[in-house]
Structures are given as C-alpha cells and as structure tokens.
C-alpha cells in the first residue's frame, strides 16, 4: 500500500509511537509570535525550564500588535524580545524588520518540503504550500516544542482535493479556496490533512498556494498541503542553492514528498473550477459563501487588504490594478497592510503604494492587527468590513462587527463603490 | 487530577468558536487568571446569559465542532480559570481538543444520539455530571433522573490527564 505525503513526513520524523495511533514527531522548525509565546515563556521560566531545544530552529516575530498599542502589548513584545536575546534566537524579527509570520517566514526560506513545523497560530497550515506538515498548536504544545523539539500528532487521514478546470475571469485563489470550504463545511476536514492537487494547483504560484493552504483550518483541517515542484524550488532557490548544484536536482530530491498513486485516502474530491465565480462570505462562518454578484449593493464601512491570507505582493498588485486612477468612496475607511517588509518595499518600488495612497487608502506597516481586531482597524458595533482575511467569526474584527471575506480585487472594487461589487473588468 | 464533576452548562449550538470562548481583545493578557472574567463574553445565543449562567465547577455540554478557529490555548484556560474542566460535545476542533488534554482537562466526544438525549432529558433542569475516567463513564443526574454514557479515551489522553498535562508528561519522558 502506498503512502500519502503526510504519512511519509510522519514516517521520517517519528521518534516515539504512543497508544491511540499517536506519534511523537521531531520538529524541523518552531515558529513563535508575541501573542501565544510569552505565556509559554513565563510558564517555562516559572517551572525552571527556561531552555530552548535549538536556537537555529526556533524563529520568532512580533507581528500581531506592532508597534505596541498599549502597556500590555509592550510587555508581550518585551517578554518575547528578552527571551530571544537570552537564548540567542538566530532569527528574531522586530520593528523595522517584522511582518506577518506566515508571509515573513516563507520569504526567508524557513518553510521547506518535508519539514515538520508547529506554531501557536492556527494559520500555520499556510506553510503546507511548500510540502511541509505545518500545524497550528496551543501554548502547551508550543512549550514542549521550544523545550524538546517534539510534538504529538495522531496520524491523520487525508482528504485529497483534485482541483481542475479553467478559471473564469476575475477568479483568484481566494475565490477557489472559499468555494472549496463551502463544499467541505467548517468541520468537513477536522482531524484530517487536506491535500491540494490537480492542474489548477500545479499552475498556481507559491503565493496562491499559500492563500489556499492558509484556509485549510477554516474547514477544520490539521494541515493543508501541496506537492513541492519546480515552482517551489524557484521560490526557495536563494535559500537552497548551496545544498543543490542545480534546480533540477532540488526538484528531484523534493519529489520524494509526494503521495504514492496507490495511497489510501479518507476521501477524494474532484473539484472543477469551471463554475467558480468571484465570491464572498456572508454570516459568521467561513463556509457561508455566496457570489459577489448576489451580494452586490451591500454597504461597507471599511475595507481591509492584508493578512497572512492575502497581504502578499501578488495580492497588492491585484488590488492596485483595480484601484489605479480611482478613488475610494468617501465614507469607506480603506486600509492596506503589506504583509512583510519585502512586500512593502516591492510595493513601494513598483508604485503600488502610490496607487493605494492616491486612491485614499491608509497604508500601514506589516502587521496582523486588523484581522483579529487587536489593533489598526477595529470595527465599531454594527459596522461592516470587506476583508481579504481568513475568518468572519462574529466580532472577529471588533465586537458587533460583520466581516465579508473576499479576494483583494473584489475588496478593492468594493472600496471604490462603497458597497460590495465585482471588480469592473470582471463584470 | 482536576475536578471532573459539576453542574451542567448547556450550550445548544454547533461551531462555538474560540473568539466566542475568549475574544481576541483579551489575548494581550500574559497570565491565565486574568482571563477568568471574560469567558464566553461574545457568545450571543438564545437562552444563554453570560452574566448569570457561568458558575464555577461546571461542565459544558454542547453540539458539534466546539472550539473551532484559533489555536489560542486561552480558550481552555478561560474555562480552567472558572473551574470548568470538562466539555462534552458531538465533536471538537482538533487544536482545541488537544489543548484541553495538554492542560490535563477533558474534551469528551459523545455520539449525536447521546448528546440529543442529554439535551432532551436534562436541559432546563438543575443537572449534575460526574466523569469517571477510570471507568470511561459519564453519569448525568438531576433530582429525579439519572443516565449513564460510556465514552472512549486513548491511554495517552488518560496519561496526560493523570500527569496534569503534556508539559509534565513530556518533561519526564523525553
């Protein structure tokens, strides 16, 4: 019997097997941010366990609230910063160099095919775009990861989603993953790996694959994962060129992280994008997805372009193409947060920030702030936001607020119109 | 081991998410105890009153996909700080469930039929649930009724509960 990519990664990393099909896996990377890590640090210190398993495999960033907005968030950043200094964490990112973890870490080559990665953040599944088993965990798992470099996982069953077909005009990775989540439901993949395969995924850029894998958790998935290929190697090349003589050799080596043809799946779903059109969420669950067209006319108070789902350079290009020469509606607050310093600088050099600025957007520094209502763009009660983020829970961006998730192009068009609308070129 | 017996808090809804269990605005706290007053603050649900319905030493009975959303362990901690150490549901989001056991708490999955039965027979009554993890038994009782349900739990999860959580277990074994 063949194996899935997840089973192969498990096999290569298992250090112990416990009852109930639970494996203890060796970790290749432990990612940390300032919201869930400081509690782990404080507890480890209190228990006399203030150690790290490997200061080169732990990567840390202040990203959720940066610059700090008050004394409490200043304290959180300080705990992480002091800990990074104390243990000489090699890759620590603070103001001036910091960005949204799931954009910043891939950009620095930290996510690799076949890796096991944990982080105290549910959207860690983003890194599965590289063929990694990357999962969000709570603070206790994070503590043990920091201390011992291990984590437990039940060997997950896999749902394979074979994405094929031809994209309609104006359909982006976000529309595809929202449509997939609608089909799966918010717990359709609970305790399962979601393997994204097929010609549409093969043709996607790494940034698009990250958008897709990022939202695996919104269907309950433990991880979302793609097979590494030439696209993966091209993206990672600056970081791996010392390991491989040629890109072809890297592609060949990474090809081992692919499911066998006779692997056993819990479910195989054929998903054609022929009928997928631009969509947005309604209500408070990410599987409540309707066409943008059917929501046309829905007034919004705020538009947010950013986050670990859609704050990368391609997302900004997509939005800027819609905004060029246009103005944001007078009564809409439009905010764009480039997800990383590299994204910010590219957007600056390409003239995208000027387009956003001229259109009437507020351009912020790279941060997660608005996505979960922690800083930089919290909604008031009764307000509506068109957002490129990943979660539309009640009160997510502010108590009493409503969030419609959509692509950057749709969000940009909505900012101009002041109500949900298709990007004009897609009408 | 923690206390696994208490008055039942019935939450008759699926997909109660981590933002509803503990809103993100409180994630600026760096101690568990600071979370205590904010448990379920954003849960807007018919028949639930956040100011009067949360009592210490409770056990939550709820529907499917409890704890979906964020990885924040603040969600189980907010329960733990209110001495709510058991959630019984049709199903849990993976990270939330793992976080519960990692804290030495219980996230018990019961089939829909059994959860339906508990709701039908006991909701609206003063109900007590006691969980015996050695016998894998849930005993539900009110003044004039009693029902028992068996549940499955892996030996590893039992070990975590006995050890008081994953950190103690991992530190002694690895």
mmCIF file of C-alpha atoms in Angstrom, chain A residues 59-63 66 80 84 89-99 104-105 108 110 341:
data_model
loop_
_atom_site.group_PDB
_atom_site.id
_atom_site.type_symbol
_atom_site.label_atom_id
_atom_site.label_comp_id
_atom_site.label_asym_id
_atom_site.label_seq_id
_atom_site.Cartn_x
_atom_site.Cartn_y
_atom_site.Cartn_z
ATOM 1 C CA UNK A 59 12.065 31.575 14.599
ATOM 2 C CA UNK A 60 10.322 34.444 16.369
ATOM 3 C CA UNK A 61 8.499 37.588 15.328
ATOM 4 C CA UNK A 62 6.494 40.390 16.881
ATOM 5 C CA UNK A 63 3.661 40.681 14.384
ATOM 6 C CA UNK A 66 3.294 46.135 16.271
ATOM 7 C CA UNK A 80 9.483 37.644 23.528
ATOM 8 C CA UNK A 84 15.104 35.816 22.049
ATOM 9 C CA UNK A 89 17.445 33.018 18.836
ATOM 10 C CA UNK A 90 19.145 33.425 15.446
ATOM 11 C CA UNK A 91 16.080 34.561 13.535
ATOM 12 C CA UNK A 92 14.182 37.134 15.547
ATOM 13 C CA UNK A 93 12.218 39.890 13.806
ATOM 14 C CA UNK A 94 11.198 43.120 15.489
ATOM 15 C CA UNK A 95 10.035 46.557 14.386
ATOM 16 C CA UNK A 96 11.566 47.623 11.104
ATOM 17 C CA UNK A 97 12.142 44.011 10.092
ATOM 18 C CA UNK A 98 8.924 42.357 11.189
ATOM 19 C CA UNK A 99 5.942 41.160 9.222
ATOM 20 C CA UNK A 104 7.683 36.647 6.578
ATOM 21 C CA UNK A 105 8.898 33.131 7.408
ATOM 22 C CA UNK A 108 13.091 33.899 4.474
ATOM 23 C CA UNK A 110 12.193 28.822 6.675
ATOM 24 C CA UNK A 341 8.933 44.420 4.754
#
